[in-house]
PDB file of C-alpha atoms and ligand atoms in Angstrom:
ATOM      1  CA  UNK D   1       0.000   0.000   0.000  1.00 60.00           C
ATOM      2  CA  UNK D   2       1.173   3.783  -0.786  1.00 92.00           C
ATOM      3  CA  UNK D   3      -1.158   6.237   0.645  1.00 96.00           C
ATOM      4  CA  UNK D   4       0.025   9.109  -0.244  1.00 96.00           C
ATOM      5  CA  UNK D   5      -1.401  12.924   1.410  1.00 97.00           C
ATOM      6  CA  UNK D   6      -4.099  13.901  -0.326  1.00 98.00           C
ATOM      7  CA  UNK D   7      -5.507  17.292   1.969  1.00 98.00           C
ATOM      8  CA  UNK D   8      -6.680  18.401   5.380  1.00 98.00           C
ATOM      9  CA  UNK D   9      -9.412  16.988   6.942  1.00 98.00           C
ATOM     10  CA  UNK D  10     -10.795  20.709   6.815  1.00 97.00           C
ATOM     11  CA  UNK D  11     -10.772  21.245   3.343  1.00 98.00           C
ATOM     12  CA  UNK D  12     -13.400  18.415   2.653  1.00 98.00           C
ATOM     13  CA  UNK D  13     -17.343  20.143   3.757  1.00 96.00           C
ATOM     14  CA  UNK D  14     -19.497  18.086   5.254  1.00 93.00           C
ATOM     15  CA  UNK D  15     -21.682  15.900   2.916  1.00 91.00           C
ATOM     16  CA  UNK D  16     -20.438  17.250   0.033  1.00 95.00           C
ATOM     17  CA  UNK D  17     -17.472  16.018  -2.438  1.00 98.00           C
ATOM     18  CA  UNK D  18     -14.630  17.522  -3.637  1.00 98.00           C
ATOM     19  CA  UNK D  19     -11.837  16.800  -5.728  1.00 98.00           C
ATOM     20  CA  UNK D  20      -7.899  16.453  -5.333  1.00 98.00           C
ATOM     21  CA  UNK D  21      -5.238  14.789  -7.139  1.00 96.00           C
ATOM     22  CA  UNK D  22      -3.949  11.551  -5.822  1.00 95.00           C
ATOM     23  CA  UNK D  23      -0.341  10.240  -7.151  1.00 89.00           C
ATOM     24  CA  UNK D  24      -1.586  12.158 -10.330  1.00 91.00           C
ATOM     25  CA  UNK D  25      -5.079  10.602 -10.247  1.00 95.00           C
ATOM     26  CA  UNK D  26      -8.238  12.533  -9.953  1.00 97.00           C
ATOM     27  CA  UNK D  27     -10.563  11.533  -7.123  1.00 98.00           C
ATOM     28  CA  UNK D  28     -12.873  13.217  -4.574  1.00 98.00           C
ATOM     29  CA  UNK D  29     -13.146  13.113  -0.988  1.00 98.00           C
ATOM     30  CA  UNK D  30     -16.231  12.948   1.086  1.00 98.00           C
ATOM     31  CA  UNK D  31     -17.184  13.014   4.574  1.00 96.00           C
ATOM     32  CA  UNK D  32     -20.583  11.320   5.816  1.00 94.00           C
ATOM     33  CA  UNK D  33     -21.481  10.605   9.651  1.00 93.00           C
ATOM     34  CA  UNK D  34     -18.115  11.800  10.801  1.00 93.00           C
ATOM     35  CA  UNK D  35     -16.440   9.313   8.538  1.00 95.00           C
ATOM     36  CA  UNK D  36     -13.986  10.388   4.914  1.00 97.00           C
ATOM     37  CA  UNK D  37     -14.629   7.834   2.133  1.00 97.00           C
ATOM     38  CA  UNK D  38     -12.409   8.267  -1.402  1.00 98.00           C
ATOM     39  CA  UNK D  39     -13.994   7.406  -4.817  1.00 98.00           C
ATOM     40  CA  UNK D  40     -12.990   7.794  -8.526  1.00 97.00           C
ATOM     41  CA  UNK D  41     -13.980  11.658  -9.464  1.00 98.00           C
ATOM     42  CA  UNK D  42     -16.078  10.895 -12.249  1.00 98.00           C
ATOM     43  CA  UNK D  43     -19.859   9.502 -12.340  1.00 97.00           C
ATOM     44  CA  UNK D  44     -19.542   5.945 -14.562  1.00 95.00           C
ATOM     45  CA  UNK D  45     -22.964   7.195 -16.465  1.00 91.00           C
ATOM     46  CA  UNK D  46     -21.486  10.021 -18.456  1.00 92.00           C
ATOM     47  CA  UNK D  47     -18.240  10.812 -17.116  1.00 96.00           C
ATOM     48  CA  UNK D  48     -19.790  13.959 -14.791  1.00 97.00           C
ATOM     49  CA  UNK D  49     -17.332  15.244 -12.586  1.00 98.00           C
ATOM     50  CA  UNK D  50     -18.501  14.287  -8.676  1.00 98.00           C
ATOM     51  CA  UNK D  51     -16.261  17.852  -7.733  1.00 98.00           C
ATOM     52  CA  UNK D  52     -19.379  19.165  -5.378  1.00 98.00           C
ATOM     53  CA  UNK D  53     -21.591  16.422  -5.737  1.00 97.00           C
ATOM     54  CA  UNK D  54     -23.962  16.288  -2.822  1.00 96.00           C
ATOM     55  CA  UNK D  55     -23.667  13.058  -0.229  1.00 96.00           C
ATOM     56  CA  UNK D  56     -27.164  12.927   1.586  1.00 93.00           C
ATOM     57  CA  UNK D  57     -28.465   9.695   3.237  1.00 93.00           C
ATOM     58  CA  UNK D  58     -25.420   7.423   2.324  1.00 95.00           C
ATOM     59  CA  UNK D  59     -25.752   8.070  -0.817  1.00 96.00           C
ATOM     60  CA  UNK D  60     -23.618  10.260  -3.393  1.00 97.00           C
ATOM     61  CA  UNK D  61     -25.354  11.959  -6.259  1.00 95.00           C
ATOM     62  CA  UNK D  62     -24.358  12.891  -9.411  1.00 95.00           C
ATOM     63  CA  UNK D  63     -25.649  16.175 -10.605  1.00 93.00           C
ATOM     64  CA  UNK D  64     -26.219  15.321 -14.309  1.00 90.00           C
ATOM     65  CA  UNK D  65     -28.878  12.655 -14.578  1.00 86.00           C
ATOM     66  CA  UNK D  66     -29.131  12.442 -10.666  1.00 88.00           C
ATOM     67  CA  UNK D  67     -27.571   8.817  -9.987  1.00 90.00           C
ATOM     68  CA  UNK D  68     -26.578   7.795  -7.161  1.00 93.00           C
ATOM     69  CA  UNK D  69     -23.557   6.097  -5.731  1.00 95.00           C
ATOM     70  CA  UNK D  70     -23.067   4.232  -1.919  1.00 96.00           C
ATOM     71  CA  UNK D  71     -20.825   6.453  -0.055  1.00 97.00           C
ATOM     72  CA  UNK D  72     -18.974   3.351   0.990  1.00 96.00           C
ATOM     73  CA  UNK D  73     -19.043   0.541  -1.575  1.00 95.00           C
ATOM     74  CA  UNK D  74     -19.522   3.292  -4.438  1.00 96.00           C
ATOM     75  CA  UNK D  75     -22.125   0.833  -5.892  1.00 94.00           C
ATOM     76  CA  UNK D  76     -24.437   2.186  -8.180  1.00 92.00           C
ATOM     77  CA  UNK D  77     -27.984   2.455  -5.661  1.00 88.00           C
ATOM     78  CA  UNK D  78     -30.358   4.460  -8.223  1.00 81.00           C
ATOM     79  CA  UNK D  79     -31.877   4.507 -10.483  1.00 74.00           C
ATOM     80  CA  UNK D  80     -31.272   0.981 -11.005  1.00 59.00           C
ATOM     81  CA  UNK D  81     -33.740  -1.173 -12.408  1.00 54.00           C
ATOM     82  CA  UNK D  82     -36.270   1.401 -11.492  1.00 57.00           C
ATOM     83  CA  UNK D  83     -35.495   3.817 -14.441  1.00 56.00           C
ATOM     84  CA  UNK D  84     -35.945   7.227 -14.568  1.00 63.00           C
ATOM     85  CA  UNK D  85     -38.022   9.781 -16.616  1.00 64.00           C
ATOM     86  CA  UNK D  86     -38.936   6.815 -18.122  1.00 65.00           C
ATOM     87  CA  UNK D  87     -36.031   6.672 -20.481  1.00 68.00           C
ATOM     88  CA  UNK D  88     -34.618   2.992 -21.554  1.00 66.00           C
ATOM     89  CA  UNK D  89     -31.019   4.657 -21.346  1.00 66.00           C
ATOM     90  CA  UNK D  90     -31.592   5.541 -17.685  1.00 69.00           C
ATOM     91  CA  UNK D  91     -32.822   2.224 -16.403  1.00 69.00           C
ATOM     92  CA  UNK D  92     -30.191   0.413 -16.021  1.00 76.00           C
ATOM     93  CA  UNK D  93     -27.378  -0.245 -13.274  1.00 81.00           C
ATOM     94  CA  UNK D  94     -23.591   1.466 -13.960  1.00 89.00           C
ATOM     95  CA  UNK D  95     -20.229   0.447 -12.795  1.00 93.00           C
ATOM     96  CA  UNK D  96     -19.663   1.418  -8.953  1.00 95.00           C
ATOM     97  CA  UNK D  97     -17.193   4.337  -8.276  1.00 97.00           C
ATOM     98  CA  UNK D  98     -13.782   2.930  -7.787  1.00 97.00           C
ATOM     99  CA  UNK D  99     -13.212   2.963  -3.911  1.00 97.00           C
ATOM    100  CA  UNK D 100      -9.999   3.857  -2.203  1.00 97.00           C
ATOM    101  CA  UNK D 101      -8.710   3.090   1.005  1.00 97.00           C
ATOM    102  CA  UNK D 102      -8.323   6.268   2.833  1.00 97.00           C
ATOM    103  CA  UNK D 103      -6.552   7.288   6.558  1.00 97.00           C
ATOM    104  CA  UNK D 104      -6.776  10.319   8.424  1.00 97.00           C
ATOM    105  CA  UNK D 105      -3.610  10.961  10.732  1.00 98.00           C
ATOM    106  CA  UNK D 106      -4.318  13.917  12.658  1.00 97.00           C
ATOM    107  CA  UNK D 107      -5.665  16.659  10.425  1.00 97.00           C
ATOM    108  CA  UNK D 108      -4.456  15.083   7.660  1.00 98.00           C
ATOM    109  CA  UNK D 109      -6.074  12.614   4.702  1.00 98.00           C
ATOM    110  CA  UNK D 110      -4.239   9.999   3.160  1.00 98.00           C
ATOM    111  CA  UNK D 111      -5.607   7.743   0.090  1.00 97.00           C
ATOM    112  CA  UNK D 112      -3.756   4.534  -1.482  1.00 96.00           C
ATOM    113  CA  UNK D 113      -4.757   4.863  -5.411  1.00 95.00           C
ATOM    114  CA  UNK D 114      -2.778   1.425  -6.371  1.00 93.00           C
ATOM    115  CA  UNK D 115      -5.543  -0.264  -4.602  1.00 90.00           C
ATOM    116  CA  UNK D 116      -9.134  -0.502  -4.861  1.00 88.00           C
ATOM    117  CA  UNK D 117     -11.213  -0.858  -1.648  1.00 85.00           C
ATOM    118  CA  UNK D 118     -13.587  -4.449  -3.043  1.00 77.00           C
ATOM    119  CA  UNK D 119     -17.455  -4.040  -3.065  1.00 70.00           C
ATOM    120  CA  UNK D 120     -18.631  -6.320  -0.417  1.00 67.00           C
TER     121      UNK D 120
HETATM  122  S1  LIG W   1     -23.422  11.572 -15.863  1.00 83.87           S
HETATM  123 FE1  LIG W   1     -23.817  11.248 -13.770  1.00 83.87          FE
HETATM  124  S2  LIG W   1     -25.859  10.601 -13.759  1.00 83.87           S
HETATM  125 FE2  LIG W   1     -25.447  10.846 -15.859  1.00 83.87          FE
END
């Protein structure tokens, strides 16, 4: 494992993402129920960056098309099989987010980009 210093634990604001550069990969940082999570910065949809995407009820949502990610396993929760607006190309489950392990020493948050944290 290399986890390598990503940014303070201050500049991440609560339930919302934002992105940094990890060992020249981009990724964002969250912070839900007091815990930091790291996922790939880009919604597997379209490609939409996550950079201020909203985290509300352990979920993280893309604001494009409005899918949502776990803040955890970065599975793909909605819209799933359930569609949405009732369009063929929205009904269907996406890739998760890629998940990275992620520290925080001190103030500090660390993220290990060579690894991949598996969906359970
Ligand atoms: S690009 Fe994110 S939901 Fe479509």
């Amino acid at each position: 494992m290399a986890f390598t210093f990503v940014c303070r634990a201050a500049d991440v604001p609560r339930s919302e993402c934002r992105e940094f550069n990890a060992g020249g990969r981009a990724i964002v940082v969250c912070e839900y129920a007091g815990e930091y999570y790291a996922h790939s910065a880009f919604c597997t949809h379209l490609s939409y960056s996550l950079d201020y995407a909203p985290v509300r009820d352990g979920q993280i949502e893309c604001s494009w098309h409005r899918y949502c990610y776990d803040v955890v396993t970065g599975k793909n929760e909605f819209p799933g099989e359930r569609g949405l607006f009732g369009d063929p190309q929205l009904s269907h489950p996406v890739a998760p987010l890629a998940t990275f392990p992620i520290e925080r020493r001190g103030d500090d948050l660390y993220v290990d980009v060579s690894t991949t944290v598996a969906l359970p």
